[in-house]
PDB file of C-alpha atoms and ligand atoms in Angstrom:
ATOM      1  CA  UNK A 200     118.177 121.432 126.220  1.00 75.00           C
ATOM      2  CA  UNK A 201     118.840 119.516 129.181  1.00 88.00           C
ATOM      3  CA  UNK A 202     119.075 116.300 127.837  1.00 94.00           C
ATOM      4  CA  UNK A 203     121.862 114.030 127.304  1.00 95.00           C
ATOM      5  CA  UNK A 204     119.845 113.155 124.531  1.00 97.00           C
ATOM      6  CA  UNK A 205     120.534 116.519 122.433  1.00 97.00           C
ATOM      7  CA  UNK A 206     124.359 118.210 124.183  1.00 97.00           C
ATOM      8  CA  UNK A 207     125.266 118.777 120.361  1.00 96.00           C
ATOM      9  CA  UNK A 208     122.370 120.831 118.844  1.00 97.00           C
ATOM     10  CA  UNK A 209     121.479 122.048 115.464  1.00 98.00           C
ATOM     11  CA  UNK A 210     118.075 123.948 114.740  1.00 98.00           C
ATOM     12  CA  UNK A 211     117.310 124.694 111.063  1.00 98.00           C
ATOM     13  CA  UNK A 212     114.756 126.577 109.579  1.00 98.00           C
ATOM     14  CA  UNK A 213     114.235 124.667 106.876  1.00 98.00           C
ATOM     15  CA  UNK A 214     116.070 121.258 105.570  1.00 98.00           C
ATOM     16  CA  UNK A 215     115.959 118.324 103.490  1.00 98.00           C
ATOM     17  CA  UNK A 216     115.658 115.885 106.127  1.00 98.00           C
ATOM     18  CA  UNK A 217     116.811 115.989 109.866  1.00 98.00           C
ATOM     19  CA  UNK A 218     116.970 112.159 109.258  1.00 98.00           C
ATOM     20  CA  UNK A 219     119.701 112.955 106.706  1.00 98.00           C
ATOM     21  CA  UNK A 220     121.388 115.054 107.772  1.00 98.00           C
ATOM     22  CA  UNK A 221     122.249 113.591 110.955  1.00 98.00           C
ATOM     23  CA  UNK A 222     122.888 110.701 109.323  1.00 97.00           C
ATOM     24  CA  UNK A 223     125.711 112.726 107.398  1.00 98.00           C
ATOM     25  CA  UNK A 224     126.868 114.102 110.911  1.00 98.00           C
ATOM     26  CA  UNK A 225     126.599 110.482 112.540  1.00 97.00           C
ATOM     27  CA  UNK A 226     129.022 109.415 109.527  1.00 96.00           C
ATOM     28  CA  UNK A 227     131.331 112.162 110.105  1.00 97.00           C
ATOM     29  CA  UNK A 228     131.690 111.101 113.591  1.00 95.00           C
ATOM     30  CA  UNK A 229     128.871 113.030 115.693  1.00 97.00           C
ATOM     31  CA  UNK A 230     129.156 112.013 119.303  1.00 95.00           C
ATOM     32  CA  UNK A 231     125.904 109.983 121.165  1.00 95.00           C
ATOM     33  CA  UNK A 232     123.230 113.320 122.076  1.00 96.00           C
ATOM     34  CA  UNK A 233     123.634 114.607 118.562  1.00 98.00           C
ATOM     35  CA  UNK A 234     120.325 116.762 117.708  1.00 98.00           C
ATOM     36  CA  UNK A 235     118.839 118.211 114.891  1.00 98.00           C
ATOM     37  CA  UNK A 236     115.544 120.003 114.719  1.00 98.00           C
ATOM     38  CA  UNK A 237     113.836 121.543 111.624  1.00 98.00           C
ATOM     39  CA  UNK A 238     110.969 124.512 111.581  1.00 97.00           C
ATOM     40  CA  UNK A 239     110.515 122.564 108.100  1.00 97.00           C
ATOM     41  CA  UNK A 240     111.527 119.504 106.338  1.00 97.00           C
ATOM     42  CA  UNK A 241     111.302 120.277 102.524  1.00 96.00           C
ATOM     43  CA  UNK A 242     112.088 116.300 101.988  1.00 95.00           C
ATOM     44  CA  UNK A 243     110.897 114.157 105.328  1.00 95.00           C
ATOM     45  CA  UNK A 244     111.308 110.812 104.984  1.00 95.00           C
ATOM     46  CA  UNK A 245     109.272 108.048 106.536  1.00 92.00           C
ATOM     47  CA  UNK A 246     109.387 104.469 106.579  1.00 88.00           C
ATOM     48  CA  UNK A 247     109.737 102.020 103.139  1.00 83.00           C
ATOM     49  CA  UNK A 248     110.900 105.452 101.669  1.00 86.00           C
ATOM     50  CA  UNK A 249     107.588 107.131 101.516  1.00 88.00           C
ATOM     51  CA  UNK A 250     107.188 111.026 101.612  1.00 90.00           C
ATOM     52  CA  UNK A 251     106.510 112.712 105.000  1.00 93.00           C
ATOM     53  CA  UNK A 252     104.429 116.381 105.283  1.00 91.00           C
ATOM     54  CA  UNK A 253     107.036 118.626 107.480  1.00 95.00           C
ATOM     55  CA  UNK A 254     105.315 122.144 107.228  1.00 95.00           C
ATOM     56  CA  UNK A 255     105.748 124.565 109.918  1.00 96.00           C
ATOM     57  CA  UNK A 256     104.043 124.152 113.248  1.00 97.00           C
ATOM     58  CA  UNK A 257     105.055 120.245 113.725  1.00 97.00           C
ATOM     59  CA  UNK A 258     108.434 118.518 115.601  1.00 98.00           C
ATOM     60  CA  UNK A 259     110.620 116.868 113.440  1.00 98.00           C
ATOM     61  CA  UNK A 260     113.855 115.786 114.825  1.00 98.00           C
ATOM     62  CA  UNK A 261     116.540 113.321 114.508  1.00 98.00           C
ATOM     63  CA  UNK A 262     119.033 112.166 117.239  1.00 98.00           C
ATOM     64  CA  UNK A 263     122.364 110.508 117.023  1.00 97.00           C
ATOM     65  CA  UNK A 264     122.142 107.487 119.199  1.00 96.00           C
ATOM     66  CA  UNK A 265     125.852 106.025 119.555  1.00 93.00           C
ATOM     67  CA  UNK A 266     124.042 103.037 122.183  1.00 81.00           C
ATOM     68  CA  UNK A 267     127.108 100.212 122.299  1.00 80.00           C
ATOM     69  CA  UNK A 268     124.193  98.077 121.741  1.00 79.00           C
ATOM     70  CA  UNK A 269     123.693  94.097 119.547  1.00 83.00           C
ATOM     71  CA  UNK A 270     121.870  94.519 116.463  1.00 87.00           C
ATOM     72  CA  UNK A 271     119.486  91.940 118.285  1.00 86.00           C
ATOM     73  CA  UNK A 272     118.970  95.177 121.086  1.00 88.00           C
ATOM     74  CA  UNK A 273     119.175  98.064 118.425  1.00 89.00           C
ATOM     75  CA  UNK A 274     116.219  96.677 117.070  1.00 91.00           C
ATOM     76  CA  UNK A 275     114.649  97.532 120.219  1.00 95.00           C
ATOM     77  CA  UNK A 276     114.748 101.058 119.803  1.00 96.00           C
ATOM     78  CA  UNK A 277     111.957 101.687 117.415  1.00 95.00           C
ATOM     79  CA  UNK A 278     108.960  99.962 119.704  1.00 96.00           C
ATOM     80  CA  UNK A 279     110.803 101.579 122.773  1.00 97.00           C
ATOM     81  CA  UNK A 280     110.618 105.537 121.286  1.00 98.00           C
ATOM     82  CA  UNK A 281     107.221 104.786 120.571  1.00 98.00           C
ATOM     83  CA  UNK A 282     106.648 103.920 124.416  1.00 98.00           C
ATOM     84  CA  UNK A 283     108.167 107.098 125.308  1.00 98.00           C
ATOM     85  CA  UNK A 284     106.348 109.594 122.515  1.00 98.00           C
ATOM     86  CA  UNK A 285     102.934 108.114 123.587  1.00 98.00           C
ATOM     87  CA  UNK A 286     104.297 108.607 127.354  1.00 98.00           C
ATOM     88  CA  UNK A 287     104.399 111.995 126.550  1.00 98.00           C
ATOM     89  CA  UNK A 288     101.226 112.686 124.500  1.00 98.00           C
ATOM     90  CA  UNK A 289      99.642 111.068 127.659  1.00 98.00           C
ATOM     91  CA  UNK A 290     100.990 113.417 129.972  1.00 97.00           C
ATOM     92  CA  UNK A 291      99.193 115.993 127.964  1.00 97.00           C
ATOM     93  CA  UNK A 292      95.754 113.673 128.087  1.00 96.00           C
ATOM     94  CA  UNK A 293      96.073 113.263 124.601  1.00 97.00           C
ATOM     95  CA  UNK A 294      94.702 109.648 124.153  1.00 97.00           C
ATOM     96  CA  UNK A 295      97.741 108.586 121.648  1.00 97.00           C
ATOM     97  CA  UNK A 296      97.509 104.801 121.281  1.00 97.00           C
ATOM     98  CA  UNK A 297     100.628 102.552 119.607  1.00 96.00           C
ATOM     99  CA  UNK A 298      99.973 100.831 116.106  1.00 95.00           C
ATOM    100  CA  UNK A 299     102.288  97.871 116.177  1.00 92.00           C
ATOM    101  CA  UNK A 300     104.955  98.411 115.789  1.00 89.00           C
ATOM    102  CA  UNK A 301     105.434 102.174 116.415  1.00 88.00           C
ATOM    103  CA  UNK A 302     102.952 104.530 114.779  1.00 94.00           C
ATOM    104  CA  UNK A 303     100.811 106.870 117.451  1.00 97.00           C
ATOM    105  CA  UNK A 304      97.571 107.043 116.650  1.00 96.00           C
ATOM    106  CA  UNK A 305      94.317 109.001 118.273  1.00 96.00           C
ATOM    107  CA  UNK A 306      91.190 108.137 117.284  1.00 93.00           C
ATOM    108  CA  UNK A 307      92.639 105.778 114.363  1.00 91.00           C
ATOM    109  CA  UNK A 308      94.462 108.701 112.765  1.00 93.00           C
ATOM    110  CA  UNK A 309      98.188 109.035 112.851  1.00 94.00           C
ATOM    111  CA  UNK A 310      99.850 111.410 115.094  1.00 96.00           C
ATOM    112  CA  UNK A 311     103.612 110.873 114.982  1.00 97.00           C
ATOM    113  CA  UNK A 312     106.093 108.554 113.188  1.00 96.00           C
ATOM    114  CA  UNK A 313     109.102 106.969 114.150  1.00 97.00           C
ATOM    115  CA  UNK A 314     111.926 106.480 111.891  1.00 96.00           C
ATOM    116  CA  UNK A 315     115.198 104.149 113.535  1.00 96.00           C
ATOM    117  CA  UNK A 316     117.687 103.862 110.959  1.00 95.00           C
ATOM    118  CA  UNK A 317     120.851 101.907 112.436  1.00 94.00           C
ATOM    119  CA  UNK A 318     124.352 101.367 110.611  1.00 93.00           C
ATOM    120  CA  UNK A 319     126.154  98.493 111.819  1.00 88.00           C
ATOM    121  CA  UNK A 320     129.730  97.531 111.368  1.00 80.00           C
ATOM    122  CA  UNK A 321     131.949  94.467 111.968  1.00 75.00           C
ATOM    123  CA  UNK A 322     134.167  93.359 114.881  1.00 70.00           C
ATOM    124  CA  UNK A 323     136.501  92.137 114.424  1.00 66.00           C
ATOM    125  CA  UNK A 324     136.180  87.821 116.385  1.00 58.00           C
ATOM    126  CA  UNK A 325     139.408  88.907 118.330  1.00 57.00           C
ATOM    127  CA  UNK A 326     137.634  92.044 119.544  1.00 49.00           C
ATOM    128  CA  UNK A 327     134.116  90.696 120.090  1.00 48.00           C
ATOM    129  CA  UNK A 328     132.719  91.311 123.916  1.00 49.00           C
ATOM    130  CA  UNK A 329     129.646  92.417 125.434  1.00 45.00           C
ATOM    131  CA  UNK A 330     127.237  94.338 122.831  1.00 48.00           C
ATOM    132  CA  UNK A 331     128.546  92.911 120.089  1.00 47.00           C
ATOM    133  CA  UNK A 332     127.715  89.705 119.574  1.00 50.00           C
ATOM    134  CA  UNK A 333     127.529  87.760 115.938  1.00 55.00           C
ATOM    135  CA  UNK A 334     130.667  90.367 115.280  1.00 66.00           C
ATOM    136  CA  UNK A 335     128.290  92.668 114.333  1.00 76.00           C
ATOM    137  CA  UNK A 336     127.870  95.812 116.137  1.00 83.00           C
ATOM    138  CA  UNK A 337     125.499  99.128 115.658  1.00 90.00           C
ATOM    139  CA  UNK A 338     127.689 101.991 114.998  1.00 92.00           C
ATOM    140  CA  UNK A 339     125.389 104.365 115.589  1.00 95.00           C
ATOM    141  CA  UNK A 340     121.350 104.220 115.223  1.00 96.00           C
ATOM    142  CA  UNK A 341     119.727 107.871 113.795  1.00 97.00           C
ATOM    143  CA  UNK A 342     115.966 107.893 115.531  1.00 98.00           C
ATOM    144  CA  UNK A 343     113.854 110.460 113.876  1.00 98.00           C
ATOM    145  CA  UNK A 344     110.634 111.408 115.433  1.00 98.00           C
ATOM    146  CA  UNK A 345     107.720 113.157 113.566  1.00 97.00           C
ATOM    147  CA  UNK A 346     105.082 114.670 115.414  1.00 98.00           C
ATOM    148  CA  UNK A 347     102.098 116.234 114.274  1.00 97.00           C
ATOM    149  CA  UNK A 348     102.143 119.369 116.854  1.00 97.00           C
ATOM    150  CA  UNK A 349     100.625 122.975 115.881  1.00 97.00           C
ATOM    151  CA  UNK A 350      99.256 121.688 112.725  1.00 94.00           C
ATOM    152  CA  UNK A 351      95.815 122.029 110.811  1.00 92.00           C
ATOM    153  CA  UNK A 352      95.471 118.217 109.377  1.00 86.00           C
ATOM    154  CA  UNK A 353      94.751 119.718 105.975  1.00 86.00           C
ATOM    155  CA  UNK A 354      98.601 121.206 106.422  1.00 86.00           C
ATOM    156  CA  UNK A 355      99.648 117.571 106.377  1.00 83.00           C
ATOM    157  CA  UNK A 356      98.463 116.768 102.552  1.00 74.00           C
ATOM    158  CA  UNK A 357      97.400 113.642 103.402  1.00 68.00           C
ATOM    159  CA  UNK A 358      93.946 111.634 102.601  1.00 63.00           C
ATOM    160  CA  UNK A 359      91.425 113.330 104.552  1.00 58.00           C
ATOM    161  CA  UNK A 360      90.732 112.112 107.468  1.00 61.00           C
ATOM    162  CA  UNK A 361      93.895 110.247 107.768  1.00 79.00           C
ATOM    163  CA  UNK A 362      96.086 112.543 109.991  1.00 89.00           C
ATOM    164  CA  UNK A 363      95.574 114.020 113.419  1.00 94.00           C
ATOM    165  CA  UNK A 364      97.333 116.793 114.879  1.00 96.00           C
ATOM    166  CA  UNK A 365      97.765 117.887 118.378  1.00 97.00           C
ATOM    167  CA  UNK A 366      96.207 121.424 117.710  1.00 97.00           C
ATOM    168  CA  UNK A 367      93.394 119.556 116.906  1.00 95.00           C
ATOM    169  CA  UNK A 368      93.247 117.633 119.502  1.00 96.00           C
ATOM    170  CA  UNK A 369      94.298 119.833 122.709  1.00 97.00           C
ATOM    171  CA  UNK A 370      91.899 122.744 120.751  1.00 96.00           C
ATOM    172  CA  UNK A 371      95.447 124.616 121.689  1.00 97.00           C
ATOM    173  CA  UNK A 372      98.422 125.602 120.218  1.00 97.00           C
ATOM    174  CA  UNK A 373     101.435 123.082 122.643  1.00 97.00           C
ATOM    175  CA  UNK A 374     104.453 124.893 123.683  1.00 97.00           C
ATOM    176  CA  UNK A 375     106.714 123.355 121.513  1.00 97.00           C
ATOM    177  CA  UNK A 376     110.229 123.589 123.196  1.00 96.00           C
ATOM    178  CA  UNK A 377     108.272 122.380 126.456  1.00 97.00           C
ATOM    179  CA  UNK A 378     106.970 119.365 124.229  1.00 97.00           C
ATOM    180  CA  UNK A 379     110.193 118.889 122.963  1.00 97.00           C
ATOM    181  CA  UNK A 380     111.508 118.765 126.720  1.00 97.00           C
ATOM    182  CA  UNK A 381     109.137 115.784 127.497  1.00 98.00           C
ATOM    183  CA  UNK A 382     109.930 113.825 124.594  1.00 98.00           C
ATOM    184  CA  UNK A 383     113.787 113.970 125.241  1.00 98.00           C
ATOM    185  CA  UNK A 384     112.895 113.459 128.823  1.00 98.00           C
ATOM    186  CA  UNK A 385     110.995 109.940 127.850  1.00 98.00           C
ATOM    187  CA  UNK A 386     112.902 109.194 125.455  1.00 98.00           C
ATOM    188  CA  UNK A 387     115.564 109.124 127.704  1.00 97.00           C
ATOM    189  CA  UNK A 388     114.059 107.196 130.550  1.00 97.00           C
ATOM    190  CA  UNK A 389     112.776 104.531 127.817  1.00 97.00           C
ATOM    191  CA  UNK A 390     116.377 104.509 126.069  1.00 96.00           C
ATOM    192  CA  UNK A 391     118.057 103.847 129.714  1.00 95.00           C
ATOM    193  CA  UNK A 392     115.854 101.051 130.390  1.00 96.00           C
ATOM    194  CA  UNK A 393     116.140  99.143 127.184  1.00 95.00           C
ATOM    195  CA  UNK A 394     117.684  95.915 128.875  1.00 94.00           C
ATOM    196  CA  UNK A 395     114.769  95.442 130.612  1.00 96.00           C
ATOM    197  CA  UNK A 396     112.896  95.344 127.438  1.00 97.00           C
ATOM    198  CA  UNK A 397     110.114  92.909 129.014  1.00 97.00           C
ATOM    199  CA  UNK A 398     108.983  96.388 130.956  1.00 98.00           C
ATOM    200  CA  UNK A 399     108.832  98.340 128.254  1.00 98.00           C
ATOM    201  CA  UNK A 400     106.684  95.701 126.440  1.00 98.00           C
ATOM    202  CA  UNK A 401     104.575  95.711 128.853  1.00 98.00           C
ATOM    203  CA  UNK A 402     104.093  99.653 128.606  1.00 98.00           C
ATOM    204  CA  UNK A 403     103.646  99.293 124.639  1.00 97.00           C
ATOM    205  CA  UNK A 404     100.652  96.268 125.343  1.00 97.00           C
ATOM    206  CA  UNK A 405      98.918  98.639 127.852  1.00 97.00           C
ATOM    207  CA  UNK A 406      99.111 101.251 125.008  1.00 97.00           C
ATOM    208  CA  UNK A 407      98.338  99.424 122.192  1.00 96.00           C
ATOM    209  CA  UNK A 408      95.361  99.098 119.500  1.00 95.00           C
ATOM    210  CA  UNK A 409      96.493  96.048 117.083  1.00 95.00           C
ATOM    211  CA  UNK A 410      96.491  93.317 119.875  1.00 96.00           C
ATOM    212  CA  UNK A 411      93.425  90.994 120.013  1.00 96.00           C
ATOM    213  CA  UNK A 412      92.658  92.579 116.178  1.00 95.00           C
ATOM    214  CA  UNK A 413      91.935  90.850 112.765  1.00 96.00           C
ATOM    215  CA  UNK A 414      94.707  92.801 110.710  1.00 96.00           C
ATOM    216  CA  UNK A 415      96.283  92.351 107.162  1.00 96.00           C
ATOM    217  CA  UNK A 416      99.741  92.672 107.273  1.00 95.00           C
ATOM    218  CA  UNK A 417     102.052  93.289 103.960  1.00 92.00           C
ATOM    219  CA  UNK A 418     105.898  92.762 104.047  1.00 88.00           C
ATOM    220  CA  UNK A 419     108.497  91.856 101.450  1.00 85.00           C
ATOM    221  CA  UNK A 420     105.409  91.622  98.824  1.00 86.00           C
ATOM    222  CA  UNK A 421     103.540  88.913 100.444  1.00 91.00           C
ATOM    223  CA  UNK A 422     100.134  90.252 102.520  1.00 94.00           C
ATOM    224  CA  UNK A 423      99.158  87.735 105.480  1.00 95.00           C
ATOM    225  CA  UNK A 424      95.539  87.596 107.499  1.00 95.00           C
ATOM    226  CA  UNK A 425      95.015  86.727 111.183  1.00 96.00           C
ATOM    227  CA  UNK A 426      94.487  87.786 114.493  1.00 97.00           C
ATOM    228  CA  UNK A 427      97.632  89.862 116.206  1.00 97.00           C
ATOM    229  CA  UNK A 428      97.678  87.931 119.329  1.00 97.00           C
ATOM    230  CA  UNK A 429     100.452  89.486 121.506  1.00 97.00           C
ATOM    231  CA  UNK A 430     104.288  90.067 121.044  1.00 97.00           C
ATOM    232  CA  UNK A 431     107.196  87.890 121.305  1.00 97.00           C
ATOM    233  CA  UNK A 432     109.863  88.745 124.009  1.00 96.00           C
ATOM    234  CA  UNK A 433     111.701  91.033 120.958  1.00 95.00           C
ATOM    235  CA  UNK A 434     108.935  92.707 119.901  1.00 95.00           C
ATOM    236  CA  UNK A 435     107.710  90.899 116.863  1.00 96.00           C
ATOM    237  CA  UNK A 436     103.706  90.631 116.416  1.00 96.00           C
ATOM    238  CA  UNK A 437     102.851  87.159 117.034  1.00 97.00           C
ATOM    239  CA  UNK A 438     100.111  86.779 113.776  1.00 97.00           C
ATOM    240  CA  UNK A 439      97.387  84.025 114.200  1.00 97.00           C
ATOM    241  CA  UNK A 440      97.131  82.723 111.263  1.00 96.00           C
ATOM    242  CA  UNK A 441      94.935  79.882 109.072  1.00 95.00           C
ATOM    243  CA  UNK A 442      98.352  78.086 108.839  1.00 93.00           C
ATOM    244  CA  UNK A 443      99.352  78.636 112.399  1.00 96.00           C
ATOM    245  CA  UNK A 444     101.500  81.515 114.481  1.00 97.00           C
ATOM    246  CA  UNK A 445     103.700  83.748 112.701  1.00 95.00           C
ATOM    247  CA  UNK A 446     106.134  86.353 114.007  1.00 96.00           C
ATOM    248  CA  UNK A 447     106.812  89.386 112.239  1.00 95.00           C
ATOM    249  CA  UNK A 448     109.070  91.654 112.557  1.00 91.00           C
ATOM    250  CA  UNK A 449     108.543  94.051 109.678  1.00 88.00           C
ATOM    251  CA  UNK A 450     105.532  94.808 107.426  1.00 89.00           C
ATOM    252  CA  UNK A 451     102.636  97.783 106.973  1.00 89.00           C
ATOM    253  CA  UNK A 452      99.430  96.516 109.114  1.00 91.00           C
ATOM    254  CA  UNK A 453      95.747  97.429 108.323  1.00 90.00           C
ATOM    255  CA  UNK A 454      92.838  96.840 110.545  1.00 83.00           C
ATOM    256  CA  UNK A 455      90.455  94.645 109.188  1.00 82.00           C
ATOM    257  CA  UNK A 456      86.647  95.117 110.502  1.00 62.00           C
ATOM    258  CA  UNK A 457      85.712  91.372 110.846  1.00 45.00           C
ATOM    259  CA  UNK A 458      86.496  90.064 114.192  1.00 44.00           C
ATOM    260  CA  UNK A 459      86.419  87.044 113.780  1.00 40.00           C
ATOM    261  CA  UNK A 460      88.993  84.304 114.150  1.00 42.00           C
ATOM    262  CA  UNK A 461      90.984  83.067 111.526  1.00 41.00           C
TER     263      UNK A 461
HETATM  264  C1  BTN B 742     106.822 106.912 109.523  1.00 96.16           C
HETATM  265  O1  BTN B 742     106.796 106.557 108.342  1.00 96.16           O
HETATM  266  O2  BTN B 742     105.848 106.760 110.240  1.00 96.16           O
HETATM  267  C2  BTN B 742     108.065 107.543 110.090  1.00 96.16           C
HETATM  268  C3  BTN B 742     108.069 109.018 109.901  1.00 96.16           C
HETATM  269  C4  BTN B 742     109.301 109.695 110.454  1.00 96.16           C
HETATM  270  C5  BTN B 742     109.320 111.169 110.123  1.00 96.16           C
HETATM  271  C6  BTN B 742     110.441 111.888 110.831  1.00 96.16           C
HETATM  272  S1  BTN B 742     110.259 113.629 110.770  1.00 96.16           S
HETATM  273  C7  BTN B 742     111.861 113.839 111.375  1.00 96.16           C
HETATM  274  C8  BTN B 742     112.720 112.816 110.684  1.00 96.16           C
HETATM  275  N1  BTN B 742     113.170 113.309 109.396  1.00 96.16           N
HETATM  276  C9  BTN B 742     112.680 112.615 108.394  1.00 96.16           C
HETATM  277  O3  BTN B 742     112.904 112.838 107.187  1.00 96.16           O
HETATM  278  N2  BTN B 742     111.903 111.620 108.852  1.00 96.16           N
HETATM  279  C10 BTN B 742     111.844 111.619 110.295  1.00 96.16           C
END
């Protein structure tokens, strides 16, 4: 491929899960650049467990990140893909837009979905250093990309009207290994930049379509109202809320219609 992103590849025709299955390779031992790539995903996963549509025609991948990173910067790498998958729908003037904290969207339907899973282990105090503060240190972090590419969005079996697709969008069929190409290529770039995380915020705000918004926002079973007012320096949504600023880290977020201020 090109990319020191995918140097150890595996293409399937059909599979449970990419996100599994390099998971099992990560475990094994699967260097940094790991790959996999499935015409089909017969079991996609997406986030909070829920059931992802793979049929054939869309990009669904997995990579073995082995990034020497904090779990402070790991958790980086979700809102950072998301910079460099809307990057690349841009590049084809697809109008993708970032739902906080890392959904593409066009037109308020979902395009692609990012999956980080990370699996941290435990230094050692004696053998803490750089990138692993706390004595905790990310192993490895499996980043699984979804992208709705030469689909029909009644192939994706969800609600009507919920899912977009680039076919639909580009009224074209994408070259898919091409597409591929700019994603790693992004990806990459973004990845590589990841210190300077108050860039690639930057690039996610001038993509974005929750700030400034009244949005409901469920996590951990509680559901919170307010106006997303920007993000912290890590990344969390800074909520406006009746009882003051929250920052959030996790949770589902829907777009309320009222404007108005909490
Ligand atoms: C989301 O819920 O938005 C994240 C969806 C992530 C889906 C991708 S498709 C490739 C990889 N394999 C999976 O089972 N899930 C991820």
């Amino acid at each position: 491929m090109g990319s020191p992103l995918a140097t150890n590849v595996e293409v399937h025709e059909e599979l449970g899960s990419t996100q599994q299955r390099a998971r099992e390779l990560a475990r094994a031992g699967a260097p940094h650049g790991t790959f996999v790539v499935s015409k089909v995903q017969t079991g996609g996963r997406g986030r909070l467990g829920r059931r992802w549509g793979s049929p054939a025609g869309g990009l669904w991948m997995s990579l073995v990140l082995r990034p020497r990173l904090s779990t402070e910067v790991a958790a980086r790498i979700t809102q950072t893909a998301a910079v460099g998958a809307a990057k690349t729908l841009r590049e084809l003037e697809v109008e993708a837009r970032i739902k906080w904290p890392n959904d593409l969207l066009v037109n308020g339907r979902k395009i692609c979905g990012i999956l980080a899973e990370a699996s941290v282990e435990s230094v050692p105090v004696a053998a803490k250093k750089v990138g692993a503060e706390g004595g905790r240190r990310v192993d490895f972090v499996v980043l699984g990309i979804g992208l709705n590419a030469n689909l029909d969005p009644e192939d994706l079996r969800v609600p009507e009207g919920d899912g977009a697709t680039l076919r639909c969008e580009l009224g074209r069929d994408a070259d898919l290994l091409a597409l591929l190409g700019s994603l790693l290529s992004h990806l990459d770039f973004e990845l590589g930049r990841i210190d300077d995380f108050a860039a690639i915020l930057d690039d996610w705000r001038a993509l974005d379509c929750t700030l400034g918004k009244r949005v409901r926002v469920r996590r951990f079973g509680e559901t919170l109202e307010g106006v997303a007012l920007d993000l912290g320096p890590e990344g969390a949504l800074l909520l406006q809320t009746r009882d003051g600023v929250v920052g959030l880290f996790e949770g589902e977020i829907e777009q309320l219609r009222c404007q108005r201020s909490p």
